[in-house]
Amino acid sequence: MPQPIEVIGGIDTHTDVHQAAVIDTIGRHLATEAFPTTPEGYRRLLAWLRSHGQVLTVGMEGTGSYGAELARHLRAGQITVVEVDRPDRRARRAAGKSDPVDAYAAATAVLSGRANGTPKDRDGTVEAIRTLRVVRASAIKARTQTVNQLKSLIITAPAGTREALRSLTTTELIRRLAASRPGSDLTTPAAAVKLALKRLAKRYQHLSEEIADADAELRALITHTAPGLLALPGVGTETAGQLLVTAGDNPDRLVSEASFAHLCAAAPVPASSGRTDRHRLNRGDRQANRALHTIVLVRMRHDPRTRDYVARRTLEGLKTKDIFRCLKRFIAREVYRHLTSAPSTSPAT
């Protein structure tokens, strides 16, 4: 009985349809077909791939977005999935642009070794953290918009209302307006603005409660996933959640703390030229770098060890931005040890 040939798959992901392609181990194009983004479509796609031979690997664009559920389905079927970056513009101009072309390009990138990244798993506690952080971020944005609208209304309110409220702090302002009784006669601007201010204050309180609930839920999940992370100086719920999301449910895909620092845009890259000898930070996950930046700011204000370090490096002639880069690199190393020592990625009960 002849042995099945070995094949490599490539998938170009979209909202409604995924385009799949198959090549053999010497790069010959075998077939391409589109499948709907439904559970039945995923089953058909996997069966179609296997009908062409033994599937070694599948390269896929968008494993963290349009292809997230398909990637989970393929991993459940014991198929190795590789993250494929979108081709650069020069390569795309040379090869043309269509869904089948992109699917074949994904498979070819795996075969050539240009694509070898392990995608994040999205079936554990870290995925739950990512989902809750989306809701928390939108609540914070809405709360900021609410208080800005409230203060804008106070500026244009009738003099009596404006003078009674303009000197209050935000906390006092929200408490007083939420407890106010504006009345039911809305035919005058003064009554209407009082009612509008009360409703905005109530909205602010509701959003604050939503944020507090999200913080409590996130803290429990983060403590379960990486118990020592929140104990680090300067690390809070928001920054710890972001760094966990950046690493993913499978931080072992990051082969070292240096690779995690590179992912967080905290790895030094040579940027020397002529008589200039310097390094710059690499480009990476901007949100993870922002989390490291926040931790540095907190430590520079409250951590004696960090303040001593900053003072010593300043005396040595190091610029502030370079001190920040050194501290980010150190924190990335410190955080990585806690990410990889996580006891479990199953959701907390």
Coordinates of C-alpha atoms in Angstrom, one line a residue:
M1 CA 0.0 0.0 0.0
P2 CA 1.5 3.3 -1.0
Q3 CA 2.4 5.8 1.8
P4 CA 0.4 9.0 1.8
I5 CA 2.4 12.0 0.7
E6 CA 3.3 14.7 3.2
V7 CA 1.6 18.1 2.6
I8 CA 1.6 21.6 4.1
G9 CA -1.5 23.8 4.4
G10 CA -1.9 27.5 4.1
I11 CA -5.0 29.5 5.1
D12 CA -6.0 33.1 4.4
T13 CA -8.6 34.0 7.0
H14 CA -11.6 36.3 6.6
T15 CA -14.8 37.1 8.4
D16 CA -17.2 34.8 6.5
V17 CA -14.9 32.5 4.4
H18 CA -11.4 31.0 4.9
Q19 CA -9.4 30.2 1.8
A20 CA -7.3 27.1 2.2
A21 CA -4.4 25.8 0.0
V22 CA -2.3 22.7 0.0
I23 CA 1.3 22.2 -1.3
D24 CA 3.6 19.2 -1.1
T25 CA 7.1 19.2 0.5
I26 CA 8.8 20.4 -2.7
G27 CA 6.4 23.4 -3.1
R28 CA 4.1 22.2 -5.8
H29 CA 0.6 23.6 -5.7
L30 CA -2.0 20.8 -5.2
A31 CA -5.4 22.4 -4.5
T32 CA -7.2 25.4 -3.1
E33 CA -10.7 25.8 -1.8
A34 CA -12.8 28.2 0.3
F35 CA -14.7 27.1 3.4
P36 CA -17.3 29.0 5.5
T37 CA -16.4 30.2 9.0
T38 CA -18.8 27.8 10.8
P39 CA -18.2 24.6 12.9
E40 CA -19.2 22.5 9.9
G41 CA -16.9 24.5 7.7
Y42 CA -14.0 23.9 10.0
R43 CA -14.7 20.2 10.0
R44 CA -14.8 20.1 6.2
L45 CA -11.6 22.1 5.9
L46 CA -9.7 19.7 8.2
A47 CA -11.1 16.7 6.3
W48 CA -10.2 18.4 3.0
L49 CA -6.6 19.0 4.1
R50 CA -6.2 15.4 5.2
S51 CA -7.6 14.1 1.9
H52 CA -4.5 15.3 0.2
G53 CA -2.0 13.5 2.4
Q54 CA -0.4 13.6 5.8
V55 CA -0.6 17.2 7.1
L56 CA 2.7 18.3 8.5
T57 CA 1.9 21.9 9.4
V58 CA -0.6 24.6 8.6
G59 CA 0.4 28.2 8.1
M60 CA -2.3 30.7 8.9
E61 CA -2.7 34.5 8.8
G62 CA -4.7 36.0 11.7
T63 CA -4.6 33.3 14.3
G64 CA -5.5 36.0 16.9
S65 CA -8.4 37.4 15.0
Y66 CA -10.4 35.9 12.1
G67 CA -8.6 32.6 12.4
A68 CA -8.8 32.2 16.2
E69 CA -11.5 29.5 16.3
L70 CA -10.1 27.7 13.3
A71 CA -6.7 27.5 15.0
R72 CA -8.4 26.0 18.1
H73 CA -10.1 23.5 15.9
L74 CA -6.9 22.5 14.1
R75 CA -5.0 22.1 17.3
A76 CA -7.7 19.9 18.7
G77 CA -7.2 17.8 15.6
Q78 CA -3.5 17.4 16.4
I79 CA -2.5 19.7 13.6
T80 CA 0.5 22.0 14.1
V81 CA -0.4 25.6 13.4
V82 CA 2.2 28.3 12.5
E83 CA 1.6 32.0 12.6
V84 CA 2.3 33.6 9.2
D85 CA 2.8 37.4 8.8
R86 CA 1.2 39.2 6.0
P87 CA 3.6 39.5 3.0
D88 CA 5.4 42.8 2.6
R89 CA 4.2 45.1 -0.1
R90 CA 7.1 44.4 -2.4
A91 CA 6.4 40.6 -2.4
R92 CA 2.7 41.3 -2.8
R93 CA 3.2 43.5 -5.9
A94 CA 5.4 40.8 -7.5
A95 CA 3.0 37.9 -6.8
G96 CA -0.3 39.6 -7.1
K97 CA -3.2 39.7 -4.6
S98 CA -6.1 37.2 -4.3
D99 CA -7.3 34.9 -1.6
P100 CA -5.9 31.7 -3.2
V101 CA -2.5 33.5 -3.8
D102 CA -2.4 34.5 -0.1
A103 CA -3.2 31.0 1.0
Y104 CA -0.5 29.5 -1.2
A105 CA 1.9 32.2 0.1
A106 CA 1.1 31.1 3.7
A107 CA 1.9 27.5 3.0
T108 CA 5.1 28.4 1.1
A109 CA 6.3 30.6 4.0
V110 CA 6.0 27.6 6.3
L111 CA 7.9 25.4 3.8
S112 CA 10.7 27.8 3.3
G113 CA 11.1 28.4 7.1
R114 CA 10.3 32.2 6.8
A115 CA 7.3 31.5 9.1
N116 CA 8.0 29.6 12.2
G117 CA 6.2 31.4 15.0
T118 CA 4.0 29.5 17.4
P119 CA 0.6 31.3 17.8
K120 CA -0.9 32.0 21.1
D121 CA -3.3 29.5 22.6
R122 CA -6.7 31.0 23.2
D123 CA -8.4 28.4 25.3
G124 CA -7.2 29.2 28.9
T125 CA -7.4 31.7 31.7
V126 CA -5.3 34.3 29.9
E127 CA -7.9 34.4 27.1
A128 CA -10.5 35.0 29.8
I129 CA -8.3 37.9 31.1
R130 CA -8.1 39.4 27.6
T131 CA -11.8 39.3 27.2
L132 CA -12.6 41.0 30.5
R133 CA -9.9 43.6 29.9
V134 CA -11.7 44.6 26.7
V135 CA -14.9 45.4 28.7
R136 CA -12.9 47.2 31.4
A137 CA -11.1 49.4 28.9
S138 CA -14.4 50.4 27.2
A139 CA -15.9 51.2 30.6
I140 CA -12.9 53.4 31.5
K141 CA -13.2 55.2 28.2
A142 CA -16.9 55.7 28.6
R143 CA -16.5 57.0 32.2
T144 CA -13.9 59.6 31.0
Q145 CA -16.3 60.7 28.3
T146 CA -19.1 61.0 30.9
V147 CA -17.1 63.2 33.3
N148 CA -15.9 65.4 30.5
Q149 CA -19.5 65.9 29.3
L150 CA -20.6 66.6 32.8
K151 CA -18.0 69.3 33.4
S152 CA -18.7 70.8 29.9
L153 CA -22.4 71.1 30.8
I154 CA -21.5 72.8 34.1
I155 CA -19.5 75.5 32.2
T156 CA -22.5 76.4 30.1
A157 CA -25.1 76.0 32.8
P158 CA -27.0 78.9 34.3
A159 CA -25.1 80.9 36.8
G160 CA -26.8 79.6 39.9
T161 CA -26.1 76.0 39.0
R162 CA -22.5 76.7 37.8
E163 CA -21.5 78.6 40.9
A164 CA -22.8 75.9 43.2
L165 CA -20.8 73.1 41.4
R166 CA -17.7 74.6 39.8
S167 CA -15.5 74.4 43.0
L168 CA -16.3 70.8 43.9
T169 CA -13.9 67.9 43.3
T170 CA -15.0 65.1 40.9
T171 CA -15.9 62.8 43.8
E172 CA -18.0 65.4 45.6
L173 CA -19.5 66.5 42.3
I174 CA -20.7 63.0 41.4
R175 CA -22.1 62.3 44.9
R176 CA -24.0 65.6 45.1
L177 CA -25.4 65.3 41.6
A178 CA -26.4 61.7 41.9
A179 CA -28.4 62.6 45.1
S180 CA -30.0 65.7 43.6
R181 CA -33.7 66.1 42.8
P182 CA -34.0 68.2 39.7
G183 CA -37.7 68.2 39.5
S184 CA -40.1 67.3 36.6
D185 CA -40.5 70.7 34.9
L186 CA -38.1 70.6 31.9
T187 CA -39.4 73.7 30.1
T188 CA -36.5 75.8 31.4
P189 CA -32.8 75.3 30.7
A190 CA -31.9 75.3 34.4
A191 CA -34.2 72.4 35.2
A192 CA -33.1 70.5 32.1
V193 CA -29.4 70.9 32.8
K194 CA -29.9 69.7 36.4
L195 CA -31.6 66.5 35.1
A196 CA -28.9 66.0 32.5
L197 CA -26.2 66.4 35.2
K198 CA -28.0 63.9 37.5
R199 CA -28.2 61.3 34.8
L200 CA -24.5 61.7 33.8
A201 CA -23.5 61.4 37.5
K202 CA -25.6 58.2 37.8
R203 CA -23.9 56.9 34.6
Y204 CA -20.5 57.7 36.1
Q205 CA -21.4 55.7 39.3
H206 CA -22.6 52.8 37.3
L207 CA -19.4 52.7 35.1
S208 CA -17.3 52.9 38.3
E209 CA -19.1 49.9 39.7
E210 CA -18.5 48.0 36.5
I211 CA -14.8 48.9 36.5
A212 CA -14.5 47.8 40.2
D213 CA -16.2 44.5 39.4
A214 CA -13.9 43.9 36.5
D215 CA -10.9 44.7 38.6
A216 CA -11.9 42.2 41.2
E217 CA -12.5 39.5 38.6
L218 CA -9.2 40.2 36.9
R219 CA -7.3 40.2 40.1
A220 CA -8.7 36.7 41.0
L221 CA -7.8 35.4 37.5
I222 CA -4.3 36.9 37.5
T223 CA -3.6 35.6 41.0
H224 CA -4.6 32.1 39.9
T225 CA -2.6 32.3 36.7
A226 CA 0.6 33.9 37.9
P227 CA 0.5 34.1 41.7
G228 CA 3.7 36.1 42.2
L229 CA 3.1 38.7 39.5
L230 CA 1.0 41.1 41.5
A231 CA 3.5 41.0 44.4
L232 CA 6.2 42.6 42.2
P233 CA 6.8 46.3 43.0
G234 CA 4.8 48.6 40.7
V235 CA 2.7 45.8 39.1
G236 CA -1.0 46.3 39.3
T237 CA -4.1 44.6 37.8
E238 CA -4.0 46.5 34.5
T239 CA -0.2 46.1 33.8
A240 CA -0.2 42.4 35.0
G241 CA -3.2 41.6 32.8
Q242 CA -1.6 43.2 29.7
L243 CA 1.7 41.4 30.2
L244 CA -0.1 38.1 30.6
V245 CA -2.1 38.7 27.4
T246 CA 1.1 39.5 25.6
A247 CA 2.6 36.2 26.6
G248 CA -0.6 34.2 26.0
D249 CA -1.8 31.0 27.5
N250 CA 1.3 29.2 26.3
P251 CA 4.3 31.4 27.5
D252 CA 6.5 28.4 26.8
R253 CA 6.4 29.4 23.1
L254 CA 8.8 32.2 24.2
V255 CA 12.1 30.4 24.3
S256 CA 13.8 32.8 26.8
E257 CA 13.4 35.9 28.7
A258 CA 15.2 37.7 25.9
S259 CA 12.5 36.7 23.5
F260 CA 9.8 38.0 25.9
A261 CA 11.7 41.3 26.2
H262 CA 11.9 41.5 22.4
L263 CA 8.1 40.9 22.2
C264 CA 7.6 43.7 24.7
A265 CA 9.7 46.1 22.7
A266 CA 12.3 46.2 25.5
A267 CA 15.2 44.6 23.8
P268 CA 18.2 46.7 22.8
V269 CA 19.0 46.8 19.0
P270 CA 22.3 48.2 17.7
A271 CA 21.8 51.7 16.2
S272 CA 25.4 52.8 15.7
S273 CA 26.7 54.7 12.8
G274 CA 30.1 56.3 12.2
R275 CA 31.3 57.8 15.5
T276 CA 27.9 57.2 17.2
D277 CA 27.8 54.1 19.3
R278 CA 24.3 53.6 20.7
H279 CA 21.3 51.2 21.0
R280 CA 17.6 51.7 20.5
L281 CA 14.6 49.6 21.5
N282 CA 13.1 47.2 19.0
R283 CA 9.6 47.5 17.6
G284 CA 7.1 45.1 19.3
D285 CA 3.9 45.0 21.3
R286 CA 3.2 48.7 22.1
Q287 CA 0.7 47.9 24.8
A288 CA 3.1 45.6 26.6
N289 CA 5.8 48.3 26.4
R290 CA 3.3 50.8 27.8
A291 CA 2.7 48.4 30.7
L292 CA 6.5 48.2 31.4
H293 CA 6.7 52.0 31.1
T294 CA 3.9 52.4 33.8
I295 CA 5.7 50.0 36.1
V296 CA 8.9 52.0 35.7
L297 CA 7.1 55.2 36.6
V298 CA 5.6 53.7 39.7
R299 CA 8.9 52.2 40.9
M300 CA 10.8 55.5 40.2
R301 CA 8.3 57.2 42.6
H302 CA 7.8 54.6 45.3
D303 CA 10.6 51.9 45.1
P304 CA 13.8 52.9 47.0
R305 CA 15.9 50.5 45.1
T306 CA 14.8 51.9 41.8
R307 CA 15.3 55.5 42.9
D308 CA 18.9 54.6 44.0
Y309 CA 19.5 53.0 40.6
V310 CA 18.3 56.1 38.8
A311 CA 20.4 58.4 40.9
R312 CA 23.5 56.3 40.3
R313 CA 23.0 55.9 36.5
T314 CA 22.3 59.7 36.3
L315 CA 25.7 60.4 37.9
E316 CA 27.3 58.1 35.4
G317 CA 26.0 60.4 32.6
L318 CA 23.2 58.2 31.3
K319 CA 20.2 60.0 29.8
T320 CA 16.7 59.5 31.3
K321 CA 15.4 57.7 28.2
D322 CA 18.3 55.3 28.4
I323 CA 17.7 54.7 32.1
F324 CA 14.1 53.9 31.2
R325 CA 15.2 51.4 28.7
C326 CA 17.5 49.6 31.2
L327 CA 14.7 49.5 33.7
K328 CA 12.2 48.1 31.2
R329 CA 14.7 45.4 30.2
F330 CA 15.2 44.4 33.9
I331 CA 11.4 44.4 34.6
A332 CA 10.8 42.2 31.5
R333 CA 13.3 39.7 32.8
E334 CA 11.7 39.8 36.3
V335 CA 8.1 39.4 34.9
Y336 CA 9.1 36.5 32.6
R337 CA 10.1 34.3 35.5
H338 CA 6.6 34.7 37.0
L339 CA 4.9 34.1 33.7
T340 CA 6.6 30.8 33.0
S341 CA 6.2 29.5 36.6
A342 CA 2.4 29.7 36.4
P343 CA 0.8 26.6 38.0
S344 CA -2.1 26.3 35.6
T345 CA -4.0 28.0 32.8
S346 CA -7.4 26.5 33.6
P347 CA -10.0 29.1 34.7
A348 CA -10.4 29.7 38.3
T349 CA -13.4 28.4 40.1

